[in-house]
Short mmCIF file of C-alpha atoms and ligand atoms in Angstrom, two decimals:
data_model
loop_
_atom_site.label_atom_id
_atom_site.label_comp_id
_atom_site.label_asym_id
_atom_site.label_seq_id
_atom_site.Cartn_x
_atom_site.Cartn_y
_atom_site.Cartn_z
CA MET A 781 -14.86 -10.64 20.88
CA LYS A 782 -11.78 -11.54 22.85
CA ASP A 783 -8.60 -9.48 22.59
CA ILE A 784 -5.90 -11.55 24.30
CA ALA A 785 -2.97 -9.16 23.70
CA LYS A 786 -1.12 -7.93 26.78
CA ARG A 787 0.01 -4.54 25.58
CA PHE A 788 3.30 -3.20 26.95
CA SER A 789 2.70 -0.40 29.46
CA GLU A 790 5.59 1.45 27.74
CA ASN A 791 3.63 1.68 24.43
CA PRO A 792 4.17 3.34 22.07
CA LEU A 793 7.79 2.16 22.14
CA LEU A 794 8.72 4.41 19.23
CA LYS A 795 7.07 7.49 17.78
CA PRO A 796 8.12 9.64 14.79
CA ALA A 797 9.90 12.26 16.94
CA ASP A 798 12.25 9.59 18.37
CA LEU A 799 14.37 9.31 15.22
CA LYS A 800 16.09 11.82 12.96
CA PRO A 801 14.92 12.18 9.36
CA SER A 802 17.20 10.58 6.75
CA THR A 803 17.42 13.73 4.64
CA GLU A 804 17.34 17.47 5.26
CA GLY A 805 14.00 18.95 4.34
CA LEU A 806 12.04 15.81 5.23
CA GLU A 807 10.24 14.97 8.45
CA ILE A 808 9.22 11.60 9.80
CA ALA A 809 5.47 11.12 9.55
CA CYS A 810 5.28 7.50 10.74
CA LEU A 811 7.37 4.74 12.32
CA LEU A 812 5.69 1.46 11.71
CA ASN A 813 5.58 -2.24 10.94
CA PRO A 814 8.98 -3.46 12.15
CA GLY A 815 10.62 -6.75 11.20
CA VAL A 816 12.19 -8.35 14.28
CA PHE A 817 15.22 -10.56 14.80
CA GLN A 818 17.85 -11.53 17.32
CA TYR A 819 21.49 -10.78 16.62
CA GLN A 820 24.49 -10.61 18.96
CA ASP A 821 22.33 -11.19 22.07
CA LYS A 822 20.10 -8.23 21.33
CA THR A 823 16.59 -7.77 19.99
CA TRP A 824 16.61 -5.80 16.76
CA LEU A 825 13.90 -4.01 14.86
CA ILE A 826 14.06 -3.11 11.19
CA VAL A 827 11.57 -0.28 11.28
CA ARG A 828 9.73 1.29 8.37
CA VAL A 829 10.38 5.04 8.48
CA ALA A 830 7.89 7.00 6.37
CA GLU A 831 8.95 10.55 5.51
CA ARG A 832 7.52 13.60 3.77
CA PRO A 833 8.29 17.32 3.49
CA ALA A 834 6.90 19.61 6.23
CA LEU A 835 3.17 20.17 5.70
CA LYS A 836 2.41 23.44 3.92
CA GLU A 837 -0.94 25.13 3.79
CA ASN A 838 -2.89 24.47 0.57
CA LEU A 839 -0.20 22.11 -0.78
CA ILE A 840 0.19 18.38 -0.90
CA SER A 841 3.85 17.51 -1.28
CA PHE A 842 5.56 14.15 -1.19
CA PRO A 843 8.98 12.72 -2.04
CA VAL A 844 9.87 10.14 -4.68
CA LEU A 845 13.26 8.66 -5.53
CA ASN A 846 14.78 9.53 -8.87
CA SER A 847 18.20 7.98 -9.71
CA GLY A 848 19.13 7.91 -6.03
CA ASN A 849 18.00 11.50 -5.41
CA ILE A 850 14.90 12.68 -3.64
CA LYS A 851 12.53 14.66 -5.81
CA ILE A 852 9.66 16.55 -4.16
CA ILE A 853 6.36 16.68 -6.02
CA GLU A 854 4.03 19.55 -5.02
CA ILE A 855 0.36 19.80 -5.94
CA THR A 856 -2.10 22.47 -4.81
CA LYS A 857 -4.94 21.00 -2.79
CA ASP A 858 -7.60 22.52 -5.03
CA ASP A 859 -6.12 21.05 -8.24
CA PRO A 860 -9.10 19.41 -9.99
CA GLU A 861 -6.87 16.52 -11.11
CA LEU A 862 -6.00 15.59 -7.50
CA LYS A 863 -7.87 12.88 -5.62
CA ALA A 864 -6.83 12.77 -1.97
CA THR A 865 -9.18 10.84 0.29
CA ASP A 866 -6.76 8.38 1.93
CA ALA A 867 -3.88 9.56 4.22
CA ARG A 868 -1.61 6.98 2.57
CA VAL A 869 -2.20 7.29 -1.17
CA ILE A 870 -3.18 10.04 -3.61
CA ASN A 871 -4.08 10.00 -7.26
CA TYR A 872 -2.91 12.80 -9.53
CA LYS A 873 -3.70 12.96 -13.23
CA GLY A 874 -4.73 9.31 -13.08
CA VAL A 875 -1.46 8.10 -11.47
CA ASP A 876 -1.28 6.76 -7.89
CA TYR A 877 1.43 8.07 -5.55
CA LEU A 878 2.21 7.48 -1.88
CA THR A 879 2.00 10.50 0.44
CA THR A 880 5.18 9.34 2.22
CA LEU A 881 8.44 7.71 1.14
CA SER A 882 9.57 4.80 3.32
CA HIS A 883 13.00 3.38 4.07
CA LEU A 884 14.13 0.80 6.65
CA ARG A 885 16.09 1.62 9.80
CA LEU A 886 17.91 -0.74 12.20
CA LEU A 887 17.44 -0.33 15.95
CA CYS A 888 18.46 -2.62 18.78
CA SER A 889 17.70 -3.19 22.44
CA ASP A 890 18.86 -5.17 25.47
CA ASP A 891 15.42 -5.43 27.05
CA GLY A 892 13.11 -5.51 24.02
CA ILE A 893 11.54 -2.24 25.20
CA ARG A 894 14.03 0.58 24.84
CA PHE A 895 15.45 0.71 21.32
CA TYR A 896 18.31 2.82 19.98
CA GLU A 897 20.10 3.21 16.68
CA PRO A 898 23.51 1.52 16.97
CA GLU A 899 26.48 3.09 15.22
CA GLY A 900 27.73 1.61 11.98
CA TYR A 901 24.43 0.12 10.78
CA HIS A 902 23.13 2.11 7.86
CA PRO A 903 19.57 2.81 6.83
CA ILE A 904 18.38 0.76 3.87
CA MET A 905 16.95 3.06 1.22
CA GLY A 906 15.00 2.24 -1.92
CA GLU A 907 17.21 1.68 -4.96
CA GLY A 908 16.37 1.67 -8.65
CA ILE A 909 13.16 2.14 -10.55
CA LEU A 910 11.21 -0.64 -8.81
CA GLN A 911 11.68 1.10 -5.42
CA ALA A 912 11.13 4.73 -6.47
CA PHE A 913 8.23 5.08 -3.98
CA GLY A 914 10.20 3.33 -1.24
CA ILE A 915 10.54 0.04 0.61
CA GLU A 916 8.22 -1.08 3.42
CA ASP A 917 7.20 -3.68 5.99
CA CYS A 918 10.26 -5.93 6.11
CA ARG A 919 9.95 -9.50 7.43
CA VAL A 920 13.16 -11.13 8.66
CA THR A 921 13.76 -14.88 8.71
CA PHE A 922 16.92 -16.50 10.05
CA LEU A 923 17.78 -19.74 8.28
CA LYS A 924 21.18 -21.48 8.25
CA ASN A 925 23.32 -18.46 9.28
CA THR A 926 21.60 -16.14 6.83
CA TYR A 927 18.98 -13.48 7.44
CA TYR A 928 16.37 -13.24 4.66
CA LEU A 929 14.72 -9.84 4.30
CA THR A 930 11.47 -9.76 2.35
CA PHE A 931 9.91 -6.33 1.94
CA THR A 932 7.46 -4.38 -0.18
CA SER A 933 9.00 -2.52 -3.14
CA VAL A 934 6.81 0.31 -4.38
CA SER A 935 6.99 2.31 -7.61
CA ASP A 936 4.69 3.51 -10.35
CA ASN A 937 5.25 0.06 -11.92
CA GLY A 938 3.41 -1.53 -9.03
CA VAL A 939 3.86 -3.06 -5.58
CA GLY A 940 5.96 -6.23 -5.35
CA VAL A 941 8.21 -8.21 -3.01
CA GLY A 942 11.96 -7.60 -2.85
CA LEU A 943 14.54 -9.90 -1.25
CA LYS A 944 17.89 -9.14 0.36
CA THR A 945 20.11 -11.45 2.38
CA THR A 946 22.75 -10.66 4.97
CA ALA A 947 24.85 -12.39 7.60
CA ASP A 948 26.07 -9.30 9.48
CA TRP A 949 23.55 -6.49 8.80
CA LYS A 950 26.34 -4.44 7.23
CA ASN A 951 26.81 -6.22 3.92
CA PHE A 952 23.69 -7.07 1.95
CA GLN A 953 23.10 -9.07 -1.21
CA SER A 954 20.20 -7.85 -3.29
CA HIS A 955 18.17 -10.46 -5.16
CA GLY A 956 15.83 -8.05 -6.90
CA MET A 957 12.06 -8.49 -7.02
CA ILE A 958 11.14 -12.11 -6.26
CA LEU A 959 7.35 -11.73 -6.55
CA PRO A 960 6.05 -9.18 -9.07
CA PRO A 961 3.01 -6.86 -8.65
CA HIS A 962 0.64 -6.88 -7.09
CA ASN A 963 2.17 -8.71 -4.14
CA LYS A 964 3.24 -7.97 -0.56
CA ASP A 965 3.28 -9.49 2.98
CA CYS A 966 5.86 -12.14 2.15
CA ALA A 967 7.29 -14.22 5.03
CA VAL A 968 9.85 -16.98 4.45
CA PHE A 969 9.59 -20.06 6.71
CA SER A 970 12.47 -20.45 9.18
CA GLU A 971 13.19 -24.02 8.07
CA LYS A 972 13.26 -25.83 4.78
CA ILE A 973 10.56 -28.48 4.46
CA ASN A 974 11.39 -31.60 2.45
CA GLY A 975 14.40 -29.78 1.03
CA GLN A 976 12.43 -26.75 -0.21
CA TYR A 977 12.13 -23.16 0.97
CA TYR A 978 8.56 -22.04 1.67
CA ALA A 979 7.03 -18.57 1.90
CA LEU A 980 3.66 -17.02 2.55
CA HIS A 981 2.73 -14.12 0.29
CA ARG A 982 -0.25 -12.01 -0.67
CA PRO A 983 -0.93 -11.41 -4.35
CA SER A 984 -4.03 -9.33 -5.13
CA SER A 985 -6.26 -10.35 -7.98
CA VAL A 986 -8.12 -7.38 -9.37
CA GLU A 987 -11.00 -9.04 -11.16
CA ILE A 988 -11.71 -12.61 -10.11
CA GLY A 989 -10.40 -13.56 -6.67
CA GLY A 990 -9.21 -11.14 -3.99
CA ASN A 991 -6.55 -10.36 -1.38
CA TYR A 992 -5.70 -13.84 -0.13
CA ILE A 993 -2.70 -15.51 1.50
CA TRP A 994 -0.78 -17.86 -0.77
CA LEU A 995 2.03 -20.34 -0.22
CA ALA A 996 5.03 -20.63 -2.55
CA GLN A 997 7.91 -23.06 -2.77
CA SER A 998 11.48 -22.56 -3.96
CA PRO A 999 14.65 -24.62 -4.41
CA ASP A 1000 16.94 -21.62 -3.76
CA SER A 1001 14.85 -18.87 -2.04
CA ILE A 1002 15.03 -16.74 -5.20
CA HIS A 1003 12.85 -18.56 -7.75
CA TRP A 1004 9.37 -19.26 -6.41
CA GLY A 1005 6.71 -21.56 -7.83
CA ASN A 1006 4.02 -24.14 -7.05
CA HIS A 1007 1.83 -21.31 -5.70
CA LYS A 1008 -1.23 -22.31 -3.70
CA CYS A 1009 -3.98 -20.16 -2.27
CA ILE A 1010 -4.36 -21.17 1.39
CA ILE A 1011 -6.27 -18.48 3.34
CA LYS A 1012 -9.14 -16.41 1.99
CA THR A 1013 -11.10 -13.46 3.28
CA ARG A 1014 -14.37 -14.32 5.04
CA GLU A 1015 -17.60 -12.48 4.37
CA ASN A 1016 -19.11 -10.59 7.29
CA LEU A 1017 -16.13 -11.29 9.54
CA TRP A 1018 -13.30 -9.01 10.71
CA ASP A 1019 -11.09 -10.29 7.84
CA SER A 1020 -13.61 -9.78 5.02
CA ALA A 1021 -11.59 -7.44 2.74
CA ARG A 1022 -7.90 -8.38 3.01
CA VAL A 1023 -5.71 -10.92 4.74
CA GLY A 1024 -1.90 -11.00 4.83
CA ALA A 1025 0.83 -12.90 6.63
CA GLY A 1026 2.65 -11.50 9.64
CA ALA A 1027 6.19 -12.72 10.33
CA ALA A 1028 7.57 -16.22 9.65
CA PRO A 1029 5.31 -18.97 11.05
CA ILE A 1030 6.06 -20.32 14.51
CA LYS A 1031 6.88 -24.03 14.75
CA THR A 1032 4.66 -25.72 17.36
CA ASP A 1033 3.87 -29.33 18.21
CA ALA A 1034 0.51 -28.94 16.48
CA GLY A 1035 1.90 -27.44 13.24
CA TRP A 1036 3.07 -24.08 11.86
CA LEU A 1037 1.25 -21.26 13.65
CA GLU A 1038 0.89 -18.05 11.69
CA ILE A 1039 -0.23 -14.72 13.13
CA TYR A 1040 -1.84 -12.78 10.28
CA HIS A 1041 -3.66 -9.50 9.75
CA GLY A 1042 -7.13 -9.11 8.39
CA ALA A 1043 -8.98 -5.97 7.40
CA ASN A 1044 -12.65 -5.32 6.85
CA TYR A 1045 -14.21 -2.86 4.37
CA GLN A 1046 -14.01 -0.08 6.97
CA ASN A 1047 -10.20 -0.52 6.94
CA GLN A 1048 -10.04 -1.80 10.50
CA TYR A 1049 -6.95 -4.03 10.80
CA CYS A 1050 -6.98 -6.80 13.42
CA LEU A 1051 -4.80 -9.85 14.05
CA GLY A 1052 -5.80 -13.51 13.93
CA ALA A 1053 -4.05 -16.87 13.61
CA PHE A 1054 -4.07 -20.05 11.55
CA LEU A 1055 -2.33 -23.37 11.79
CA THR A 1056 -0.88 -25.50 8.98
CA ASP A 1057 0.37 -29.05 8.78
CA ILE A 1058 4.02 -29.30 9.84
CA ASN A 1059 5.14 -31.30 6.76
CA ASP A 1060 2.76 -29.76 4.26
CA PRO A 1061 2.10 -26.08 4.98
CA SER A 1062 -0.47 -25.92 2.17
CA LYS A 1063 -2.82 -27.91 4.45
CA ILE A 1064 -4.72 -25.56 6.75
CA ILE A 1065 -5.69 -27.33 9.95
CA ALA A 1066 -7.37 -24.57 11.94
CA ARG A 1067 -8.03 -20.83 12.08
CA THR A 1068 -9.31 -18.38 14.67
CA GLU A 1069 -12.81 -17.17 14.03
CA GLU A 1070 -12.51 -14.01 16.10
CA PRO A 1071 -9.51 -11.68 16.10
CA ILE A 1072 -6.90 -12.17 18.83
CA MET A 1073 -6.10 -8.44 18.82
CA ILE A 1074 -8.34 -5.52 17.92
CA PRO A 1075 -7.31 -1.84 17.75
CA SER A 1076 -8.53 -0.36 21.02
CA ALA A 1077 -5.76 1.66 22.75
CA ASP A 1078 -5.66 5.39 21.93
CA TYR A 1079 -2.49 4.97 19.87
CA GLU A 1080 -4.15 2.19 17.83
CA VAL A 1081 -7.41 4.00 17.22
CA SER A 1082 -6.11 7.41 16.18
CA GLY A 1083 -2.97 8.35 14.31
CA PHE A 1084 -1.76 8.66 10.72
CA PHE A 1085 -4.23 5.94 9.64
CA GLY A 1086 -6.38 4.95 12.62
CA ASN A 1087 -7.87 1.63 13.66
CA VAL A 1088 -4.85 -0.40 12.67
CA VAL A 1089 -2.79 -3.07 14.42
CA PHE A 1090 -0.39 -4.65 11.92
CA THR A 1091 2.43 -7.04 12.67
CA ASN A 1092 5.33 -8.39 10.65
CA GLY A 1093 7.75 -9.25 13.45
CA HIS A 1094 7.89 -11.17 16.70
CA ILE A 1095 10.12 -12.98 19.15
CA VAL A 1096 9.33 -16.39 20.68
CA HIS A 1097 10.85 -16.47 24.17
CA PRO A 1098 12.98 -19.41 25.41
CA ASP A 1099 10.03 -20.79 27.45
CA GLY A 1100 8.47 -21.68 24.08
CA ASP A 1101 5.15 -20.09 25.06
CA THR A 1102 5.67 -16.36 25.44
CA LEU A 1103 5.38 -14.49 22.17
CA THR A 1104 6.18 -10.80 21.93
CA ILE A 1105 4.75 -9.31 18.81
CA TYR A 1106 5.96 -5.91 17.68
CA TYR A 1107 3.39 -4.04 15.67
CA GLY A 1108 2.53 -0.85 13.91
CA ALA A 1109 -0.31 1.03 15.62
CA SER A 1110 -2.46 3.35 13.50
CA ASP A 1111 0.36 3.33 10.90
CA GLU A 1112 2.26 5.81 13.09
CA PHE A 1113 3.82 4.13 16.14
CA VAL A 1114 5.82 1.02 16.96
CA CYS A 1115 4.33 -0.93 19.86
CA ALA A 1116 4.62 -4.36 21.46
CA ALA A 1117 2.27 -6.85 23.07
CA GLN A 1118 2.66 -10.25 24.64
CA PHE A 1119 0.67 -13.37 23.90
CA SER A 1120 0.72 -16.92 25.20
CA ILE A 1121 1.11 -19.29 22.24
CA LYS A 1122 -1.00 -21.85 24.12
CA GLU A 1123 -3.77 -19.30 24.54
CA VAL A 1124 -3.64 -18.36 20.84
CA CYS A 1125 -3.84 -22.09 19.97
CA SER A 1126 -6.82 -22.56 22.30
CA LEU A 1127 -8.78 -20.11 20.14
CA LEU A 1128 -8.15 -21.98 16.88
CA LYS A 1129 -11.24 -23.54 15.39
CA TYR A 1130 -10.57 -26.87 13.74
CA ASP A 1131 -13.77 -26.73 11.74
CA HIS A 1132 -13.11 -23.19 10.57
CA ALA A 1133 -10.17 -23.68 8.27
C1 LIG B 1514 -1.22 0.59 1.11
C2 LIG B 1514 -0.80 0.89 2.52
C3 LIG B 1514 0.33 1.88 2.54
C4 LIG B 1514 1.44 1.41 1.63
C5 LIG B 1514 0.94 1.10 0.24
C6 LIG B 1514 1.98 0.50 -0.66
O1 LIG B 1514 -1.83 1.70 0.56
O2 LIG B 1514 -0.38 -0.29 3.15
O3 LIG B 1514 0.84 2.06 3.84
O4 LIG B 1514 2.43 2.40 1.57
O5 LIG B 1514 -0.13 0.19 0.32
O6 LIG B 1514 2.47 -0.71 -0.16
#
């Protein structure tokens, strides 16, 4: 297997202790999965900040949002109605909860390495009943002077995709939930194609089907239809259990290049790539057979949820070839790695789509 990522020597770029919790009584457990964009000559991250109360012996406690307030739920670890086998999710009395509550935080940087929280840009918190368990993993697409933010909205109603738009990162328009449960990993294309908006998304089908990448089309970016399933999981490969889009596809001479994540049944998350037709993104032209990035550094192998590299944001440099992907490592740290787009394309298999 060939891992072609050139990891930044400064990794991890951000760790939980680098930011202040949003609310007294909470601590930051994880900083992960940033959306990335350029604004006012700086590189910006919209980072997922996952918080929980300080760990107490014999207790599992986690926050949920209730009419704009944070409510802490506490359960004793030996409660027979508690099922806690995954660091990320628990089940209590038959209901699933997240162990952390996520919001989104804006950070910026002059060099793409050292990030700070600029004054006057507020955290984006979950709002309303469809975001009671938080908002996560925001992708950012810039199209015609507007930034489109697509993110995961979590509540006991399910996991779906929310949309906000902004021009200045201070005033936001909320467009509610654009793709209902179960759906996440939504990335809007950076250009309209034949007059339509396009987006990749990842519905999960519980019975027949699976966790596949789909393509949707929209006349206005709010109402999505003409859904097509374009990338499936592959048995016995690194992406056998789940696949999901990274950030908006990259326009290349050969077509739209998408960096995506795939997980196997051991919950190892790697990155790969696929290529679609430039005029018809439902046509898959090629796909990597092997991952292009595999968790291997210490900070990728062990952490809040180990063996994970997950990306939903990147920057294509002016040379048109250098790609910096920002990624969440072991669901706990924000890191970066560089790729050559040409090298990624050289690993695409045209008979493997
Ligand atoms: C999965 C993981 C978690 C996430 C939930 C809800 O369990 O990706 O990190 O919080 O889904 O989206």
